XYZ file of C-alpha atoms in Angstrom:
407
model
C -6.486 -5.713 -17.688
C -8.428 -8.261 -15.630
C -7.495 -11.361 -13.905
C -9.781 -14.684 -13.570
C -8.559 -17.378 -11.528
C -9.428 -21.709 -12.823
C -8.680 -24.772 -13.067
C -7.729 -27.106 -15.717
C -9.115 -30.664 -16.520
C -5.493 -31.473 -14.530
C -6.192 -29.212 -11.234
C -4.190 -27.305 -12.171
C -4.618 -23.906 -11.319
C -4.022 -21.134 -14.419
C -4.411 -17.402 -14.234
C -6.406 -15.788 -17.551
C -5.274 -12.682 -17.736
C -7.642 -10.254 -20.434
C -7.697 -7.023 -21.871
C -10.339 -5.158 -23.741
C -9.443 -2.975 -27.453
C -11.001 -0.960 -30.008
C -11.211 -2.899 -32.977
C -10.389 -0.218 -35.872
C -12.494 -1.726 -38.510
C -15.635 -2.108 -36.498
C -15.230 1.033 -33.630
C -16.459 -2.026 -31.391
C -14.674 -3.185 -28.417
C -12.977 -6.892 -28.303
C -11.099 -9.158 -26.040
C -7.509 -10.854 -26.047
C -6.735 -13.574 -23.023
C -3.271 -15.419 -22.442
C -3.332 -18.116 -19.712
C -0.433 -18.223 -17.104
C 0.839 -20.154 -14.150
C 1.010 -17.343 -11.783
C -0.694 -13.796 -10.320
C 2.022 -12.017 -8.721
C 3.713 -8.435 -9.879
C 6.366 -10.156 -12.342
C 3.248 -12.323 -14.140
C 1.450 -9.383 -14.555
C 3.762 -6.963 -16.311
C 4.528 -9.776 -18.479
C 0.716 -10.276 -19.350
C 0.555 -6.764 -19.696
C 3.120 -6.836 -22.695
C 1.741 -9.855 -23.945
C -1.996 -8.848 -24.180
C -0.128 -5.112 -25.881
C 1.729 -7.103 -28.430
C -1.586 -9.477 -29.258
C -3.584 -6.102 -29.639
C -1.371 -4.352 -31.977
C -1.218 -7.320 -34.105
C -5.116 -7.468 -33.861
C -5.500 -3.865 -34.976
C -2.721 -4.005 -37.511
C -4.442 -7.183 -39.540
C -7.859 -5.219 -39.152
C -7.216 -1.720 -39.513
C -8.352 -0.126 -43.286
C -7.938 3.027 -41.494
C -5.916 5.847 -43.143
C -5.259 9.161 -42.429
C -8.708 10.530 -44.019
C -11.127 8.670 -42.305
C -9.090 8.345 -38.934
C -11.372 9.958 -36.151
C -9.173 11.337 -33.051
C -10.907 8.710 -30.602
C -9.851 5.732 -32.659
C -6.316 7.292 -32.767
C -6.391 7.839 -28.689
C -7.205 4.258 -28.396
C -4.478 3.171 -30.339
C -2.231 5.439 -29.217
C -2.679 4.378 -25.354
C -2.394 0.429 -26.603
C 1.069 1.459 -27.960
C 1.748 4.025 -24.976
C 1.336 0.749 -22.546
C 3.232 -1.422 -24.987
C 6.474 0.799 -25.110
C 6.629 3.370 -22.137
C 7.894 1.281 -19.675
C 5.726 3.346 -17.195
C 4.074 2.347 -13.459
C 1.051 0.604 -13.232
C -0.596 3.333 -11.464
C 0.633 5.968 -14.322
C -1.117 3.825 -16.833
C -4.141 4.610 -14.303
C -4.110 8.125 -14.214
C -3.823 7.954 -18.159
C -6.397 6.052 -18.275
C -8.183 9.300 -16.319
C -7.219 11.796 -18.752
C -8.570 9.711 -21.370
C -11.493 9.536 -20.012
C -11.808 13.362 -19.391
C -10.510 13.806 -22.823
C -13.185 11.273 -24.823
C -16.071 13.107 -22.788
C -15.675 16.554 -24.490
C -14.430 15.332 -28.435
C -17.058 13.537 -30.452
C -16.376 9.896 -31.947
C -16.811 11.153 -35.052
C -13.889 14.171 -35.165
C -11.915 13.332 -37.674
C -8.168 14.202 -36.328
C -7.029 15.362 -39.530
C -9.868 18.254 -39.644
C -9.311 19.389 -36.074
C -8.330 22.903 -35.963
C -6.529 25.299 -32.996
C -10.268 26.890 -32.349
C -11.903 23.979 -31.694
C -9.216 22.584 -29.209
C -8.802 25.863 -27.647
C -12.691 25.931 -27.041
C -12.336 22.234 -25.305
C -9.299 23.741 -22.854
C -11.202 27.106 -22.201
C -14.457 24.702 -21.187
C -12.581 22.554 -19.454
C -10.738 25.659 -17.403
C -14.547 27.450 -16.616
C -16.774 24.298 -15.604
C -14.078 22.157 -13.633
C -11.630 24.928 -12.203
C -8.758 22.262 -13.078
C -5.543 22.689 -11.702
C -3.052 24.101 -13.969
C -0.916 20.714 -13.748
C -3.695 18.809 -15.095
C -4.468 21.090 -17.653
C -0.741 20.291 -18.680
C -1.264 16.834 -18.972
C -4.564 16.865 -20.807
C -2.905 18.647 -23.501
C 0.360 16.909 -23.194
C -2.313 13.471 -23.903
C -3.539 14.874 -26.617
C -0.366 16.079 -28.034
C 1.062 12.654 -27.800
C -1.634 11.588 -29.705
C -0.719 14.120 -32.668
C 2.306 12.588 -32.955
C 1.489 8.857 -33.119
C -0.470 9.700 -36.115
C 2.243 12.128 -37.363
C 4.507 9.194 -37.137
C 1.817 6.349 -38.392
C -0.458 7.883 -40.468
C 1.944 10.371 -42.312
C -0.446 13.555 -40.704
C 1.347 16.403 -41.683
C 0.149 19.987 -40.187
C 0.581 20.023 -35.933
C -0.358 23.164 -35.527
C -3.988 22.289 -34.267
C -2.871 21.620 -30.551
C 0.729 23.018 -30.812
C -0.601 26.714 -31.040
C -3.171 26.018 -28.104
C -2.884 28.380 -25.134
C -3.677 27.054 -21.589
C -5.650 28.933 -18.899
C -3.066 30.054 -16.770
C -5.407 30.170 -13.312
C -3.856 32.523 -11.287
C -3.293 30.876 -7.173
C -5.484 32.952 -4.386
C -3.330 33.867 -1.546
C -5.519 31.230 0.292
C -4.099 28.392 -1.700
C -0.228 30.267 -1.589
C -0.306 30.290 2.179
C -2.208 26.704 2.087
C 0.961 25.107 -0.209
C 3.126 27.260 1.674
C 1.823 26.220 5.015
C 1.576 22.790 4.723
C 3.411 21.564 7.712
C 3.167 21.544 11.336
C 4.658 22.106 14.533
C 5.375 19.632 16.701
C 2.682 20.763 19.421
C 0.435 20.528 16.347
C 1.586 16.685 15.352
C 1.727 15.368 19.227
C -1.790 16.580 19.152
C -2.989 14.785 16.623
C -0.990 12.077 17.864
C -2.856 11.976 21.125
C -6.248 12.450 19.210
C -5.721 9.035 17.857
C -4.693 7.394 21.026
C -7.874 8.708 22.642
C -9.430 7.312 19.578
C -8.216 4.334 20.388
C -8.967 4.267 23.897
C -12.779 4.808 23.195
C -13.040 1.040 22.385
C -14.667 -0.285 19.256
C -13.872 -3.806 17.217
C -10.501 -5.224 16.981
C -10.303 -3.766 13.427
C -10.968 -0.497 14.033
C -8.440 -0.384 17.198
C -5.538 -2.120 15.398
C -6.119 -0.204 12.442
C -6.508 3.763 14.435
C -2.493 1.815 16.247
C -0.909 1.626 13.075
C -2.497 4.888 11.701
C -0.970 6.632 15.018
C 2.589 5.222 14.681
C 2.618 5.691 10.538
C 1.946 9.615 11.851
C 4.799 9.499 13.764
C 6.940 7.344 11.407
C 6.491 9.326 8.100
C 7.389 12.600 10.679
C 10.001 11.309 11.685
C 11.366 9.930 7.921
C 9.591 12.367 5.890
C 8.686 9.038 3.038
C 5.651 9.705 0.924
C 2.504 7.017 2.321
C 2.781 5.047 -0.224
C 6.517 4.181 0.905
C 5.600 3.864 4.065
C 2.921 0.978 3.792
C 5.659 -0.649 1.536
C 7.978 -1.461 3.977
C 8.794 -5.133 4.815
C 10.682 -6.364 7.292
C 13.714 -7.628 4.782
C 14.026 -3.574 4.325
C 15.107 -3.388 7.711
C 18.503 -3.267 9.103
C 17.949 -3.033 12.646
C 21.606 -3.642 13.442
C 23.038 -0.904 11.432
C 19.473 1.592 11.931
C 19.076 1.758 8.133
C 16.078 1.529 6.060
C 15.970 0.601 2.204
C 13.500 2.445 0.610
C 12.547 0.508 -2.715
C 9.241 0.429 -3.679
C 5.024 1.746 -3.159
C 2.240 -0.017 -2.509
C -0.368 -0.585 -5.404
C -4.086 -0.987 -4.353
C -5.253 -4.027 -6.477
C -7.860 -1.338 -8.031
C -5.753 0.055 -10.429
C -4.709 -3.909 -12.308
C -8.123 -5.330 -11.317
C -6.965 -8.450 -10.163
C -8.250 -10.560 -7.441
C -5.367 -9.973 -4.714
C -5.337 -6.609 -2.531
C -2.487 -5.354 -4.277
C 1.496 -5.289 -4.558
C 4.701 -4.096 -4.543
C 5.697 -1.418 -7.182
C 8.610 0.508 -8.346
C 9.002 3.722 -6.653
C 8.195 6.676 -8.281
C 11.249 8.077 -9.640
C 14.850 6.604 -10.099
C 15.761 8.669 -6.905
C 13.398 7.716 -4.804
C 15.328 4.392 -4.374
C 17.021 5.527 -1.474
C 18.300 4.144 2.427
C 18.057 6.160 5.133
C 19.380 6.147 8.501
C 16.600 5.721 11.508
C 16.400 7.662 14.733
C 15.809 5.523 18.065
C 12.503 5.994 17.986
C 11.823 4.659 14.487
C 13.754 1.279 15.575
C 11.135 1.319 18.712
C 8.116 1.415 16.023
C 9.077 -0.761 13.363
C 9.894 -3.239 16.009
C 6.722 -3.028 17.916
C 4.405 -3.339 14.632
C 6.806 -5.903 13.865
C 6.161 -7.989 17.181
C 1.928 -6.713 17.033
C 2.442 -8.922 13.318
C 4.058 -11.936 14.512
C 1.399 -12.391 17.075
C -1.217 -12.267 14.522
C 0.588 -14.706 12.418
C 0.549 -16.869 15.670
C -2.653 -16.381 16.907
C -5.385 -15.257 13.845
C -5.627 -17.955 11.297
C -6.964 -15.115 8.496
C -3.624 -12.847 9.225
C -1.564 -13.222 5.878
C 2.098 -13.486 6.430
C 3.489 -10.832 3.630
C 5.872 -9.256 5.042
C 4.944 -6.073 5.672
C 4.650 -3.751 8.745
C 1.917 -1.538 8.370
C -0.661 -3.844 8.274
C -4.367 -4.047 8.528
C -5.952 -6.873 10.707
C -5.275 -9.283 7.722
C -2.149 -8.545 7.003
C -2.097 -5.827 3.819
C -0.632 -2.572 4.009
C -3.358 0.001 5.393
C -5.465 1.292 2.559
C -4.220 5.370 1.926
C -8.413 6.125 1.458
C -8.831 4.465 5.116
C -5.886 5.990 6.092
C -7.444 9.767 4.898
C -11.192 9.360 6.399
C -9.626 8.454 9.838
C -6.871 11.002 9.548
C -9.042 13.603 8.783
C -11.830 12.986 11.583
C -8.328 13.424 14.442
C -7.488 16.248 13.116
C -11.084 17.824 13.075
C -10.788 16.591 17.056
C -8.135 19.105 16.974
C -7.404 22.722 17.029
C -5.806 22.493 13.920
C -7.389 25.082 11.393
C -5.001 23.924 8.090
C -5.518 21.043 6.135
C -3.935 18.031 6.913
C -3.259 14.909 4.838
C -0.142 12.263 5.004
C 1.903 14.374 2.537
C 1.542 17.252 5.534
C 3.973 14.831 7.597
C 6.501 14.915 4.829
C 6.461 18.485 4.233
C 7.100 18.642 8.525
C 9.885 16.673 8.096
C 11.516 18.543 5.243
C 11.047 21.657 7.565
C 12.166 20.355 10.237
C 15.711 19.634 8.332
C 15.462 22.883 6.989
C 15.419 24.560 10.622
C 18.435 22.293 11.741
C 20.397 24.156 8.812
C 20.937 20.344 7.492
C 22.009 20.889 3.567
C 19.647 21.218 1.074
C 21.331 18.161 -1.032
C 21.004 15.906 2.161
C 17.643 16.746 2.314
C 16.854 16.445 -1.363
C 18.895 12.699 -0.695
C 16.935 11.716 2.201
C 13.365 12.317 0.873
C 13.841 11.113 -2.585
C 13.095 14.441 -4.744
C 14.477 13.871 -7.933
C 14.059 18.019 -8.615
C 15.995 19.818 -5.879
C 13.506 22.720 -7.032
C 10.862 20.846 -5.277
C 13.083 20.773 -1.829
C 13.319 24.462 -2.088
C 10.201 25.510 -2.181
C 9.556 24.499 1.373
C 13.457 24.772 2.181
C 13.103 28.663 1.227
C 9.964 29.181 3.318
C 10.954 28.160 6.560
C 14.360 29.873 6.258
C 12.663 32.828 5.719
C 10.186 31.991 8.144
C 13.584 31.593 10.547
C 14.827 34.972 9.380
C 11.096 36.793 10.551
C 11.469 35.149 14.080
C 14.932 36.046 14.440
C 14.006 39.856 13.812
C 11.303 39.988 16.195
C 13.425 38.073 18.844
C 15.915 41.093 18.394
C 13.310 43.476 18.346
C 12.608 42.797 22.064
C 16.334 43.513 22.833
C 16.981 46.980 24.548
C 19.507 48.538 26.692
């Protein structure tokens, strides 16, 4: 879906919102607008269902398609139309479907007729797919899961009777190195290791530069510290707004991610989303030092607001020098050049400062449910993977600190 900003013969100023669709009768792509008042996150869902319900109508007048002639790219395409139409799903899920669709278009010719796909020539796609890309096992899930989904549709609108094609498909199973174990295993740091990276970016921003790159490397250093301290995936972080705040009580309402404008294509930087799961809706209780943060990004805003006549007012308190949430690809490239300042040898990227937080709870024998509660996993499974490790980690330094006990 794209967004194009005019005016009417009135001035008034409309919103057409579009969306491209397979037509099934020609295999050729076509357009279907709606005009609206507005471009914020409520306006756009709605479009979204809007331009879904206009397309399935489209397809349903025009379609002379039936289960014989019915290639498996013409039933992806309809398939994702009514996946957008009915899931009920993130905007940024749609985009990584839209990913696996790609992927999945790329390796099975237009002209494969669903109904004459067989188990071999799937399993051939997955074992291609598993040799030239080394994909993760996770996304070999989902491509099949995709594809599966599709199977049904066309089970369920077509009448397609025999499954078996993709249900009897066997993944790849690629086995971890004990590289990428310890890696996943590893990924968290001491707090020598954070202070230093810490201090990396403060030098950084000592070095001088322009006023974007110095406000930008201030925020970067106190979302470090922040998301350490709180243990909220980035995209939570550069969501918070000041009504989130309850600087009375120390709480924070965690209630939403930020959504780079890339994945809806409109014209705006981007906007407010649902958090990923139901239990990531969470409020936490801050330390000190988090007050001290939030309230001096808070005051670095309100003198922008004051003083630079391009600083948008939105709310928010990780903000670049106009005012949106830092971008998560800026905030990688600079992250990664401090840490390669350092003499840190593991790999470090903003989900390393959750995992440090988790273990740091975990080594304060805090309960693994308050834990779970705290950083939003909605699979207590996922808490105890790096739960386990550092109590075990615990349990090896204990040993060797009684080791060095004689009388």
């Amino acid at each position: 879906m794209w967004i194009t900003k005019y005016t009417t013969k009135n001035d008034q100023v409309r919103y057409k919102y579009s969306e491209r669709y397979i037509d099934p009768l020609t295999n050729k792509n076509k357009i279907v607008s709606i005009s609206m008042p507005k471009n914020n996150s409520q306006s756009r869902k709605e479009a979204m269902l809007r331009l879904n319900d206009k397309i399935q109508k489209k397809i349903k007048e025009s379609s002379t398609i039936n289960i014989d002639s019915l290639t498996f790219v013409a039933a992806l395409d309809e398939w994702f139309v009514h996946y957008k139409n009915t899931a009920g799903v993130k905007v940024s899920t749609i985009y990584n479907k839209e990913s696996s669709i790609k992927t999945i278009k790329s390796a099975i010719g237009k002209d494969i007729l669903i109904k004459k796909m067989t188990t071999r020539y799937l399993q051939e796609i997955f074992n291609e797919w598993y040799k030239s890309k080394k994909r993760s096992n996770s996304t070999m899930k989902n491509l099949r899961s995709v594809i599966k989904k599709v199977f049904l549709y066309v089970q369920l609108q077509y009448g397609l009777e025999d499954l078996r094609a993709i249900q009897n498909v066997e993944l790849p199973n690629r086995q971890k190195s004990r590289s990428e174990v310890l890696a996943i295993r590893n990924n968290y740091l001491e707090d020598n290791e954070v202070k230093e990276i810490i201090d990396v970016l403060e030098q950084m921003q000592s070095e001088g530069g322009y006023g974007r790159y110095l406000r930008n490397v201030m925020v970067l250093r106190y979302a470090v510290e922040f998301q350490t301290l709180n243990g909220m995936r980035i995209g939570e972080l550069i969501a918070i707004q000041n009504k989130d705040i309850d600087y009375e009580n120390k709480k924070l309402d965690i209630n939403g991610t930020y959504v780079r404008a890339s994945y809806n294509n409109s014209g705006d930087h981007g906007y407010k989303d649902t958090t990923k799961t139901e239990s990531s809706y969470r409020t936490i209780d801050l330390t000190d030092r988090s007050i001290e943060i939030l309230k001096k990004l808070e005051l670095e805003n309100r003198k922008s607001i004051q003083w630079d006549d391009n600083f948008n007012d939105n709310d928010y308190i990780f903000t670049n020098t106009v005012g949106n949430p830092l971008d998560t690809m800026y905030i990688g490239r600079v992250l990664k050049k401090a840490v390669e300042r350092t003499t840190i040898t593991k790999k470090v990227t903003t989900h390393t400062f959750r995992h440090t937080h988790i273990s740091r709870l975990a080594q304060m024998n805090i309960n693994l449910r308050a834990i779970q509660s705290r950083v939003g996993h909605s699979d207590s499974n996922t808490t105890l993977m790096i739960y386990t490790h550092v109590t075990e980690t615990m349990s090896k330094e204990m040993i060797n600190k009684l080791n060095l006990i004689g009388y």
